[in-house]
Short mmCIF file of C-alpha atoms and ligand atoms in Angstrom, two decimals:
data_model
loop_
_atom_site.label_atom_id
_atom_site.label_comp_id
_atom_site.label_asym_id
_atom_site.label_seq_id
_atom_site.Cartn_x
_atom_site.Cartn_y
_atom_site.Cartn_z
CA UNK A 1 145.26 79.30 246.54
CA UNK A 2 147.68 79.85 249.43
CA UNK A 3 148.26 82.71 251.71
CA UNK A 4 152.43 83.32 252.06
CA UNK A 5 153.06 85.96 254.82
CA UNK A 6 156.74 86.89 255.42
CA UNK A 7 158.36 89.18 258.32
CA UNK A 8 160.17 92.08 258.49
CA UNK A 9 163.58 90.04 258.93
CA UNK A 10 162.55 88.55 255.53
CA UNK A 11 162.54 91.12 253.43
CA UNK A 12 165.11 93.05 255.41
CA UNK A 13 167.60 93.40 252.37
CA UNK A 14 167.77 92.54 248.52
CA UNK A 15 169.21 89.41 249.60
CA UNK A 16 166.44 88.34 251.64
CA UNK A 17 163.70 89.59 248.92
CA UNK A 18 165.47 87.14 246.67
CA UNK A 19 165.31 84.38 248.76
CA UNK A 20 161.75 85.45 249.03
CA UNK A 21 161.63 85.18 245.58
CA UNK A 22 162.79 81.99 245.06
CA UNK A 23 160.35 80.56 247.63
CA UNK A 24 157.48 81.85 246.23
CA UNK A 25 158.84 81.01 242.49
CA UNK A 26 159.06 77.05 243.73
CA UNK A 27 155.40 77.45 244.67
CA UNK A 28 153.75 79.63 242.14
CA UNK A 29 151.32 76.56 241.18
CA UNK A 30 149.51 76.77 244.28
CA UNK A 31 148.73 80.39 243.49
CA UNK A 32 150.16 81.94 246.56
CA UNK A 33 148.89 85.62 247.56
CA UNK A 34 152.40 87.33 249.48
CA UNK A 35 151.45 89.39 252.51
CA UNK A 36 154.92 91.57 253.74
CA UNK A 37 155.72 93.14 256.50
CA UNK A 38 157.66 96.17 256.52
CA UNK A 39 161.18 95.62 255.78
CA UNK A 40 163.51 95.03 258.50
CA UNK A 41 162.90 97.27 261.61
CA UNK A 42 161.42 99.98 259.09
CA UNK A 43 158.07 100.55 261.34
CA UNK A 44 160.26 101.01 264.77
CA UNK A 45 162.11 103.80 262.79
CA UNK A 46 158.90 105.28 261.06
CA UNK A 47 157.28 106.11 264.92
CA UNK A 48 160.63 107.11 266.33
CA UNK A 49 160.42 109.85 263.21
CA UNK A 50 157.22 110.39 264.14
CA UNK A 51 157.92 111.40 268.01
CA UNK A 52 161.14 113.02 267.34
CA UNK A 53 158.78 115.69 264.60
CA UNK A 54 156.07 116.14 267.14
CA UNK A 55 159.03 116.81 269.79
CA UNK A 56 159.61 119.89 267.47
CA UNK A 57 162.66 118.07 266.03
CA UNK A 58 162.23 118.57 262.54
CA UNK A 59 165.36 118.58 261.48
CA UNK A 60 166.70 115.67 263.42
CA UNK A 61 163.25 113.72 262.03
CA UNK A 62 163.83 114.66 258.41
CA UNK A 63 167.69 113.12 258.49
CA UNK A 64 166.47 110.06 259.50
CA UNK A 65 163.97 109.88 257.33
CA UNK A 66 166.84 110.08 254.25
CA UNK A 67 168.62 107.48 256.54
CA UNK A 68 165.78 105.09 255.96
CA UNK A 69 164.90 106.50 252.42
CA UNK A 70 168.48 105.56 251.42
CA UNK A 71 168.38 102.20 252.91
CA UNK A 72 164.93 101.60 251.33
CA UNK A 73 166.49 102.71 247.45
CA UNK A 74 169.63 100.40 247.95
CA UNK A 75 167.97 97.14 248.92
CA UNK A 76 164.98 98.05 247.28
CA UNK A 77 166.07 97.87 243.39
CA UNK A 78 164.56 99.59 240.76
CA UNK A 79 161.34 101.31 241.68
CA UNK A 80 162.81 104.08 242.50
CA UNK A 81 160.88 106.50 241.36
CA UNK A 82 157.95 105.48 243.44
CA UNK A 83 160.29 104.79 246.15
CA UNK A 84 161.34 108.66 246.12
CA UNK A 85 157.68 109.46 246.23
CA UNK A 86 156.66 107.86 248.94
CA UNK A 87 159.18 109.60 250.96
CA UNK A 88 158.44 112.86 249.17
CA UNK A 89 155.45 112.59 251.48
CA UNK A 90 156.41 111.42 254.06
CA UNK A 91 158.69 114.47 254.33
CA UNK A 92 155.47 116.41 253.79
CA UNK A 93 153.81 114.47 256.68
CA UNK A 94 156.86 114.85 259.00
CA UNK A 95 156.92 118.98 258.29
CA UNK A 96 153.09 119.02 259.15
CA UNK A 97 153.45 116.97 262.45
CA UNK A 98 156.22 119.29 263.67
CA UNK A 99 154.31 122.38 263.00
CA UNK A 100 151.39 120.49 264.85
CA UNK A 101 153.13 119.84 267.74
CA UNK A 102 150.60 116.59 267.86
CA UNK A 103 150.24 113.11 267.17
CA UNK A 104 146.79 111.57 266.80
CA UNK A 105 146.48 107.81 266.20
CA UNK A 106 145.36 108.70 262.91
CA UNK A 107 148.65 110.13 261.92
CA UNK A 108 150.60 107.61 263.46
CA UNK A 109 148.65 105.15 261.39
CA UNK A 110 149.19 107.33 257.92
CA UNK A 111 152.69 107.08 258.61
CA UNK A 112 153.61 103.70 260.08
CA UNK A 113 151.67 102.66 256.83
CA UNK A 114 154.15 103.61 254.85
CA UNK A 115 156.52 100.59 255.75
CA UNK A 116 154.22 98.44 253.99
CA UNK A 117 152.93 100.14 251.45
CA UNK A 118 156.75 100.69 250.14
CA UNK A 119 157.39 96.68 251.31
CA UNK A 120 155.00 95.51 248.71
CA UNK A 121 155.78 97.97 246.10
CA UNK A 122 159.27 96.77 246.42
CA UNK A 123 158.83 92.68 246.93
CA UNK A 124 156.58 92.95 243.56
CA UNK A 125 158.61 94.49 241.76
CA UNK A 126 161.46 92.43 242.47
CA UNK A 127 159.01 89.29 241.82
CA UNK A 128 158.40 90.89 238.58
CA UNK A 129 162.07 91.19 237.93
CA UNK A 130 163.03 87.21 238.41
CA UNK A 131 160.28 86.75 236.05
CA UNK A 132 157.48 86.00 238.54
CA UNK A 133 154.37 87.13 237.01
CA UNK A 134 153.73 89.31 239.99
CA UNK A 135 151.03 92.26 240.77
CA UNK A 136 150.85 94.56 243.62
CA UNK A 137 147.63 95.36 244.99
CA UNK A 138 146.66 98.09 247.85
CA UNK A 139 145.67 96.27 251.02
CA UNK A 140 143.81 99.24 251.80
CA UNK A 141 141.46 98.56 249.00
CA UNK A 142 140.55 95.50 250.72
CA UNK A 143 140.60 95.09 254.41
CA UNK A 144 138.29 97.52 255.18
CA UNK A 145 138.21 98.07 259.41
CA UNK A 146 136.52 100.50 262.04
CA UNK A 147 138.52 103.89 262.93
CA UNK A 148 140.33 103.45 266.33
CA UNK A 149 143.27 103.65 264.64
CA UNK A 150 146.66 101.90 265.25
CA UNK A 151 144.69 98.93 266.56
CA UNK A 152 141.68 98.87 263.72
CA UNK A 153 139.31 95.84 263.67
CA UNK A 154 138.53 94.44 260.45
CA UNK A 155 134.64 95.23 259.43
CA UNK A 156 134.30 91.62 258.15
CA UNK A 157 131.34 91.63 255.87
CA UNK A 158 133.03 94.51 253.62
CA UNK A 159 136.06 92.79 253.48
CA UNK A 160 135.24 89.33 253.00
CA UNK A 161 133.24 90.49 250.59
CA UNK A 162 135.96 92.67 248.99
CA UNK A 163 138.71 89.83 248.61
CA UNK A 164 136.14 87.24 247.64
CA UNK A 165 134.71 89.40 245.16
CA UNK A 166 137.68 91.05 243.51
CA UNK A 167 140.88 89.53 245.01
CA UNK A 168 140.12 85.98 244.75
CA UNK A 169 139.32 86.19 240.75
CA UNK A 170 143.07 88.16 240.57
CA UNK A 171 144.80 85.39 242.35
CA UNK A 172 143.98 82.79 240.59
CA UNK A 173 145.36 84.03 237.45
CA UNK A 174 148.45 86.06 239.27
CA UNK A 175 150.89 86.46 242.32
CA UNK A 176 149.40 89.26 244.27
CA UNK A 177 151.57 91.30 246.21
CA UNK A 178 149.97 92.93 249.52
CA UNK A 179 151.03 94.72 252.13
CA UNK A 180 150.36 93.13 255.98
CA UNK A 181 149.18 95.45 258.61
CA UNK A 182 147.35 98.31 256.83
CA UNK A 183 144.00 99.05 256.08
CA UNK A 184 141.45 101.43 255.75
CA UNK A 185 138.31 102.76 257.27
CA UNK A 186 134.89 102.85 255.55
CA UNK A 187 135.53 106.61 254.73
CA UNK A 188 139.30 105.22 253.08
CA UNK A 189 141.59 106.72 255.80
CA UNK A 190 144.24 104.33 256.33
CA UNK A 191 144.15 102.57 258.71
CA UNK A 192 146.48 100.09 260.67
CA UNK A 193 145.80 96.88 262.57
CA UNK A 194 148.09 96.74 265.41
CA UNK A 195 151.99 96.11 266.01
CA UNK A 196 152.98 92.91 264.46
CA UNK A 197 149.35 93.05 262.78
CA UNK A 198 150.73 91.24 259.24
CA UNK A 199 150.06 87.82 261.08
CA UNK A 200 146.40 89.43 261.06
CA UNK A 201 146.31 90.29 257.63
CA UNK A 202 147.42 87.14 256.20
CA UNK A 203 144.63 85.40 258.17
CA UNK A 204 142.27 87.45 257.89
CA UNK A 205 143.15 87.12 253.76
CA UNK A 206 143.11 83.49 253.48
CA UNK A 207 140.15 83.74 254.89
CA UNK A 208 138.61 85.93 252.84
CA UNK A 209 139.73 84.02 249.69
CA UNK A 210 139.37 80.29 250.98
CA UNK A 211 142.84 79.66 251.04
CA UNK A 212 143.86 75.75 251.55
CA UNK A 213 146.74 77.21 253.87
CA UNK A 214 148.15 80.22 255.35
CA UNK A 215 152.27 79.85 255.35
CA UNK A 216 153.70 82.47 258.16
CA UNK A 217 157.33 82.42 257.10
CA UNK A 218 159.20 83.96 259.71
CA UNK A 219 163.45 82.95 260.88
CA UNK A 220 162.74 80.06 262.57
CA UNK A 221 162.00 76.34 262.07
CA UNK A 222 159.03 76.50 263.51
CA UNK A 223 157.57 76.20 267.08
CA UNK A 224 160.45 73.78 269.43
CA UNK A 225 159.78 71.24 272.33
CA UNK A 226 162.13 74.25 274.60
CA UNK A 227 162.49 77.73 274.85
CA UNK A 228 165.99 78.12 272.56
CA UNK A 229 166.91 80.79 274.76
CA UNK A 230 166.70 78.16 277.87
CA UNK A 231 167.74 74.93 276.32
CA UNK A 232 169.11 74.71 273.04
CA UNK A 233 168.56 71.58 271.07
CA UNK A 234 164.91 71.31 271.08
CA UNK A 235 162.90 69.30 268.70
CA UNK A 236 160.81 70.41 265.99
CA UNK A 237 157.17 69.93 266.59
CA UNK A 238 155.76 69.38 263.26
CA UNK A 239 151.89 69.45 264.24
CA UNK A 240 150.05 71.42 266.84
CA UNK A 241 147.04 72.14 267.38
CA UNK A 242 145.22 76.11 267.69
CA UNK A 243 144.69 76.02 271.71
CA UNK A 244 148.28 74.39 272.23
CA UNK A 245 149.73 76.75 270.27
CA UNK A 246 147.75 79.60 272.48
CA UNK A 247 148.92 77.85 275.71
CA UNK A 248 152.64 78.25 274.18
CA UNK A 249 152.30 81.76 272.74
CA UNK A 250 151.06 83.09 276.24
CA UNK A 251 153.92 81.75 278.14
CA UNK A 252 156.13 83.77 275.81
CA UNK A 253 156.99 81.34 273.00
CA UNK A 254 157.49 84.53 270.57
CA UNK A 255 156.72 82.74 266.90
CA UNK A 256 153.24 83.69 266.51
CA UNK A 257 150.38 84.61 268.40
CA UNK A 258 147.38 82.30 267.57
CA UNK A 259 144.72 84.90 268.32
CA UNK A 260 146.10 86.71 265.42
CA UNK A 261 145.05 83.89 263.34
CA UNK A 262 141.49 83.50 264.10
CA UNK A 263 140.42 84.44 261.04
CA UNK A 264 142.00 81.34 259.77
CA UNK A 265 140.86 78.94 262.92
CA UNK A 266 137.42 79.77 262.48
CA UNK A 267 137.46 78.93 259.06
CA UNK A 268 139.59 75.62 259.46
CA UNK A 269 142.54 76.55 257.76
CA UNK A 270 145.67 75.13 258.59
CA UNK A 271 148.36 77.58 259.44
CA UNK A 272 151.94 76.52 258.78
CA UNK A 273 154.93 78.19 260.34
CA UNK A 274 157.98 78.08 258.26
CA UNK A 275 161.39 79.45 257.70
CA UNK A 276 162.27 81.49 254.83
CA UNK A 277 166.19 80.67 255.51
CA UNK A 278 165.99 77.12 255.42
CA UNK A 279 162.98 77.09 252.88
CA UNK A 280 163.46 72.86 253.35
CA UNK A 281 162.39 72.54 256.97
CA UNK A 282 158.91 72.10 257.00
CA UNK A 283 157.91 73.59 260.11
CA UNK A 284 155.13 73.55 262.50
CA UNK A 285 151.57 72.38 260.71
CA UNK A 286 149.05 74.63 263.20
CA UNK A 287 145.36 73.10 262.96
CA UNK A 288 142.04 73.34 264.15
CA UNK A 289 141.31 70.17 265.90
CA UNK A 290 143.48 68.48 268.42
CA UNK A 291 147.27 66.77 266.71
CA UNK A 292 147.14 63.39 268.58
CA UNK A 293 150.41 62.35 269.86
CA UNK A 294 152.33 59.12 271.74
CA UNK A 295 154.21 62.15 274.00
CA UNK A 296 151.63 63.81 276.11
CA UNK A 297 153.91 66.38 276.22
CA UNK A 298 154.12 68.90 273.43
CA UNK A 299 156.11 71.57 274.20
CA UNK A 300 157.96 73.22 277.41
CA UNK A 301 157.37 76.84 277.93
CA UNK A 302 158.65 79.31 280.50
CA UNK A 303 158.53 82.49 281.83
CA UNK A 304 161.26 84.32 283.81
CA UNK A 305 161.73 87.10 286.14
CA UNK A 306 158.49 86.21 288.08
CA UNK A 307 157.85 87.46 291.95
CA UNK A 308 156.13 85.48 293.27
CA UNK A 309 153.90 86.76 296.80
CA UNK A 310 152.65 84.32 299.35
CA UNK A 311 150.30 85.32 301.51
CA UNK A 312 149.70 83.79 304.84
CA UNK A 313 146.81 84.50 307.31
CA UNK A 314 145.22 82.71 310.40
CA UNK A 315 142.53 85.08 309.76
CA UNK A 316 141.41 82.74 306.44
CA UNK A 317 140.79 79.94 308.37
CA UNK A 318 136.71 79.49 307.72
CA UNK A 319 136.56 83.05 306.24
CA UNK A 320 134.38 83.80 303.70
CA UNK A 321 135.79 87.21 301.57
CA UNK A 322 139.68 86.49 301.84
CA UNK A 323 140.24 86.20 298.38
CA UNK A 324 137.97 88.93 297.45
CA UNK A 325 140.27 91.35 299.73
CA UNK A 326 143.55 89.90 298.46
CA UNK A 327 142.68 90.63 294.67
CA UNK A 328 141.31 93.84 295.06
CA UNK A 329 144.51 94.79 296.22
CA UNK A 330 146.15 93.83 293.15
CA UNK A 331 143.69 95.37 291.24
CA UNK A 332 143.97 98.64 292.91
CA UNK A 333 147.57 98.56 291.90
CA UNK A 334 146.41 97.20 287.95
CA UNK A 335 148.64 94.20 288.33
CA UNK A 336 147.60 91.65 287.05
CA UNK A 337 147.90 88.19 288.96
CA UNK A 338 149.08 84.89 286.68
CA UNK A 339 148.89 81.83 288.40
CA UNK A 340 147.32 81.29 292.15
CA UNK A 341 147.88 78.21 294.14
CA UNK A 342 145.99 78.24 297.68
CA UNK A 343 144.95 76.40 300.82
CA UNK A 344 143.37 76.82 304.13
CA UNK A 345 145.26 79.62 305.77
CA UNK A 346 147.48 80.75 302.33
CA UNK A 347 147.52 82.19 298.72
CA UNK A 348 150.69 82.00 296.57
CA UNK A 349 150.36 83.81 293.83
CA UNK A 350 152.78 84.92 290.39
CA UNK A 351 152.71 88.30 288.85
CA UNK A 352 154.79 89.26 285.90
CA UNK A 353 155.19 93.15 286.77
CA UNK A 354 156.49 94.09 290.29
CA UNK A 355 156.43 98.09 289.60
CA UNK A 356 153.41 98.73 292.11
CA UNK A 357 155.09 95.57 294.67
CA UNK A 358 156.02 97.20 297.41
CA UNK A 359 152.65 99.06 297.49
CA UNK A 360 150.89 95.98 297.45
CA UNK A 361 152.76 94.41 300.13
CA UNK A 362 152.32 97.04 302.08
CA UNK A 363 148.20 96.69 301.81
CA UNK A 364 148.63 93.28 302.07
CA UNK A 365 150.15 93.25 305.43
CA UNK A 366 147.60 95.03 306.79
CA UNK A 367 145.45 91.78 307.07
CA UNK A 368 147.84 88.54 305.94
CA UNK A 369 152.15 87.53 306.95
CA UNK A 370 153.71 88.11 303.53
CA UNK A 371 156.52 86.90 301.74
CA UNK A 372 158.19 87.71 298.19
CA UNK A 373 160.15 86.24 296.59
CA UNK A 374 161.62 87.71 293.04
CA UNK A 375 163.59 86.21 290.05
CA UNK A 376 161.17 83.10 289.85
CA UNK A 377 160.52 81.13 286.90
CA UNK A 378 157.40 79.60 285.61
CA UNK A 379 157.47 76.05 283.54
CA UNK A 380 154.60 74.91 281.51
CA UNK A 381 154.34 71.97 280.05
CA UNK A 382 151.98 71.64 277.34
CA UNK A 383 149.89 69.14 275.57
CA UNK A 384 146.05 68.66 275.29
CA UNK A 385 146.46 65.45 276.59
CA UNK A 386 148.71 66.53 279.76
CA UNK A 387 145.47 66.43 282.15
CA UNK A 388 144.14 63.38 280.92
CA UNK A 389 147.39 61.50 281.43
CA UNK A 390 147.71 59.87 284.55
CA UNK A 391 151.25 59.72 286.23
CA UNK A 392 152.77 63.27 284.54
CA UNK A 393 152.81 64.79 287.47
CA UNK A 394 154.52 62.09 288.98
CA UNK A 395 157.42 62.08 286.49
CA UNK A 396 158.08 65.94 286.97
CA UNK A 397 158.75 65.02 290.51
CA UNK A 398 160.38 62.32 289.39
CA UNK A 399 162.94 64.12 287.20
CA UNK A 400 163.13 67.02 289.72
CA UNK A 401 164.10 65.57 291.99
CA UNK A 402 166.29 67.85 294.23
CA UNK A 403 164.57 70.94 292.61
CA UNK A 404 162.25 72.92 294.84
CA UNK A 405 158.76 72.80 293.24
CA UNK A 406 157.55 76.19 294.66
CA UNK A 407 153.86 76.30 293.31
CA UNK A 408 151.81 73.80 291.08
CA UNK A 409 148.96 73.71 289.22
CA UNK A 410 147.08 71.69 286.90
CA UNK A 411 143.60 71.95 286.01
CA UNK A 412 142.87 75.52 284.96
CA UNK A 413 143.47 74.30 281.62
CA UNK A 414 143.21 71.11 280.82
CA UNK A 415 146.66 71.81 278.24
CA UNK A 416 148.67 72.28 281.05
CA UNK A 417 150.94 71.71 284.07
CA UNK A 418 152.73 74.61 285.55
CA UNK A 419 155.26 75.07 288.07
CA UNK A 420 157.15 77.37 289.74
CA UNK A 421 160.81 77.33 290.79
CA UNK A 422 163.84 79.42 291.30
CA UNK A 423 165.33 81.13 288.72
CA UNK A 424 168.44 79.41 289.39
CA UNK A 425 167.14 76.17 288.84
CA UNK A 426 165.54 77.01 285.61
CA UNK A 427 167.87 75.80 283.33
CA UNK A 428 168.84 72.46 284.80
CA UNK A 429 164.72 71.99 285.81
CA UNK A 430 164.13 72.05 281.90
CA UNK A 431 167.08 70.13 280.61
CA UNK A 432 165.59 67.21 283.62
CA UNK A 433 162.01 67.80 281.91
CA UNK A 434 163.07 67.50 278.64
CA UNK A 435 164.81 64.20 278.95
CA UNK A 436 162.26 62.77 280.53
CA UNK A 437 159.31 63.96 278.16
CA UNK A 438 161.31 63.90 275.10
CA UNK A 439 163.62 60.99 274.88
CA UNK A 440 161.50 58.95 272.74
CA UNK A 441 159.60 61.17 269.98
CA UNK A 442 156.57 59.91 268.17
CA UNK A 443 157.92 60.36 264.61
CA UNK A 444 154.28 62.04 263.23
CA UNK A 445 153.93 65.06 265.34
CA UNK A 446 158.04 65.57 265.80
CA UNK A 447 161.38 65.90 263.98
CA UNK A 448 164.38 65.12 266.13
CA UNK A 449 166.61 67.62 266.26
CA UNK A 450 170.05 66.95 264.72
N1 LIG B 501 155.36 96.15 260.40
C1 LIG B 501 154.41 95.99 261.46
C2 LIG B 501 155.11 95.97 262.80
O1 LIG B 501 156.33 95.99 262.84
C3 LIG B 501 153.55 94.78 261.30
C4 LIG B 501 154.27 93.46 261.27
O2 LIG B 501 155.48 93.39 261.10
O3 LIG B 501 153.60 92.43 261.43
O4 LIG B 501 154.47 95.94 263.80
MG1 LIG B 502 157.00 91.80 262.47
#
């Protein structure tokens, strides 16, 4: 059995729930369970209904709730009927909140359900229509979670217990249909696992059911040596492993978010990123121990639109405290702080956020000479062997060279290398970088691009 999670952008239209289709149709021997997100940007519009009822805009709420009804009955085929039905409450739902004047996380969560419960209805039966022998089944009978609702944790006795018990036996002999996302408490409210919580679902399902892999097909080829939006070009990294991956996803590398997926790490199950518009490419293998590779260098990440605050004081000289004082100030104003670099008499320091700057400088001055300076960049160049290879640093000065290195660090983790330099400089600092780390591929963790 095999877990086969696709987006919202994959099951956006009838088109795309064909292609969907077809994909799962090629692989129907390895008895794939489907996990779907909402279609398209179908939860987005469900909470915008949501405010715009509790803002005592009924009216206004209900229209766009035929807006999305409509759009649901012309991609969504021939279930109709239960298509109509949904929304039949869903208007009721929409009436109530505006009379309430109140939304609880418990409502949100009954209605930004329905994206996926009508996702699944609708991807089944269009399975069922291309002659897949295709059954939907009620994630909410299965993934059983605590109540803080719109960010439920899964209770996972119950619901290992559920899919092992009663799912697993059903998959073998059909394709089950599920929706991503939802869930219910012990009581059988529904429940909902967080924004972009289908990731979740699929892992937590495969492991529930002892998948041999969990397939996140999303609209990408999988995870890239460079940011696309930085450097185009990149090359395909075909095997990474769980903490690289993390390393990437924090610094903003949007395909998937590994901690979503622990469910699956903990349980050594490969998770494979893939794209459901070129259903060829075979993607980005993510595993549980480390992916060897001839490159030290897996990937290049960055983050823009960093300030970064340096922070200057005789006073540090021999003082005990310093850095104490200097974070408190940031954590007075609930920034939080990303990378630090220091010496004797200085801190430099990133942060992501500047909203509460200028009333941290002005603390700060109180006791240290400070400097800002804004539209920074971060680059992070990551690979679990990048701290235990000797002479990397060396080549990023090498290929920099010209480039003001602002900040470095290594050593925090032992994946990476991170720098900072002006925005400016970004692009031409990675295209330098990727030459040099990238010029010769090993052929069994990358696919050059074409
Ligand atoms: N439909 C949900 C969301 O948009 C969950 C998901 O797509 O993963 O957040
Ligand atoms: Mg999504």
């Amino acid at each position: 059995m095999i877990v086969m999670k696709f987006g919202g952008s994959s099951v956006e239209s009838a088109a795309a729930i064909d292609r969907v289709a077809s994909i799962v149709q090629a692989r129907a021997g390895q008895h794939p369970v489907v996990v779907v997100s909402a279609m398209g940007k179908t939860t987005n519009r469900l909470l915008a209904i949501a405010d715009e009822a509790v803002a005592g805009r009924k009216n206004e709420a209900l229209t766009q709730l035929a807006d999305l009804e409509q759009f649901h009955l012309r991609e969504g085929g021939s279930v109709g009927g239960k298509v109509e039905a949904h929304f039949a409450e869903l208007a009721e739902l929409v009436k109530g909140l505006s009379i309430l004047g109140e939304l609880t996380p418990r409502s949100v969560d009954a209605i930004s359900a329905y994206g996926e419960r009508l996702s699944s209805l609708i991807v089944a039966d269009a399975f069922r229509r291309k002659g897949i022998d295709a059954v939907h089944q009620d994630s909410r009978d299965y993934i059983i979670t605590d109540d803080r609702h719109t960010l439920a944790a899964p209770l996972y006795p119950e619901t290992y217990a559920h899919l092992e018990q009663r799912l697993a036996p059903r998959a073998q002999r059909q394709i089950a249909v599920m929706g991503g996302f939802i869930g219910s408490t012990k009581a059988g409210v529904t429940s909902t696992l967080g924004r972009g919580g289908s990731d979740f679902s699929a892992a937590i399902i495969g492991a529930g059911i002892k998948a041999a892999e969990i397939q996140i097909w999303t609209d990408v080829d999988g995870m890239l040596t460079c940011d696309p939006r930085i450097l185009p070009g990149g090359h395909r990294v075909k095997v990474i492993s769980f903490s690289e991956a993390a390393e990437l996803a924090y610094f903003g590398a949007k395909v998937l978010h590994p901690s979503t997926v622990l469910p699956a790490v903990e349980k050594n199950i490969p998770v494979l990123i893939l794209n459901s518009r070129r259903p060829e490419v075979e993607g980005t293998r993510i595993i549980s121990g480390s992916a060897p590779s001839a490159n030290p260098v897996k990937a290049i990440a960055c983050k823009q639109n960093i300030t970064t605050v340096h922070i200057r004081s005789m006073r540090m000289l021999g003082a005990h405290g310093f850095l104490r004082r200097i974070f408190e100030v940031f954590d007075h104003h609930q920034t939080p702080v990303d990378m630090v670099t220091t010496s004797e008499i200085s801190v430099s320091l990133t942060i992501d956020n500047p909203q509460r700057l200028d009333a941290i400088v002005g603390e700060l001055s109180k006791i240290a000479e400070i400097t800002v300076e804004r539209d920074q960049a971060i680059i992070c160049l990551v690979g679990d062997k990048v701290a235990h290879t000797s002479g990397i640093a060396g080549r990023v000065f090498q290929s920099l060279n010209g480039t003001n290195i602002r900040m470095i660090s290594q050593g925090a983790s032992l994946l990476n290398l991170s720098f900072v330099v002006a925005g400016s400089d970004l692009s031409n600092a990675v295209k330098a970088l990727h030459t040099e780390f990238f010029a010769e591929l090993d052929p069994a963790v990358f696919e050059r691009a074409q």
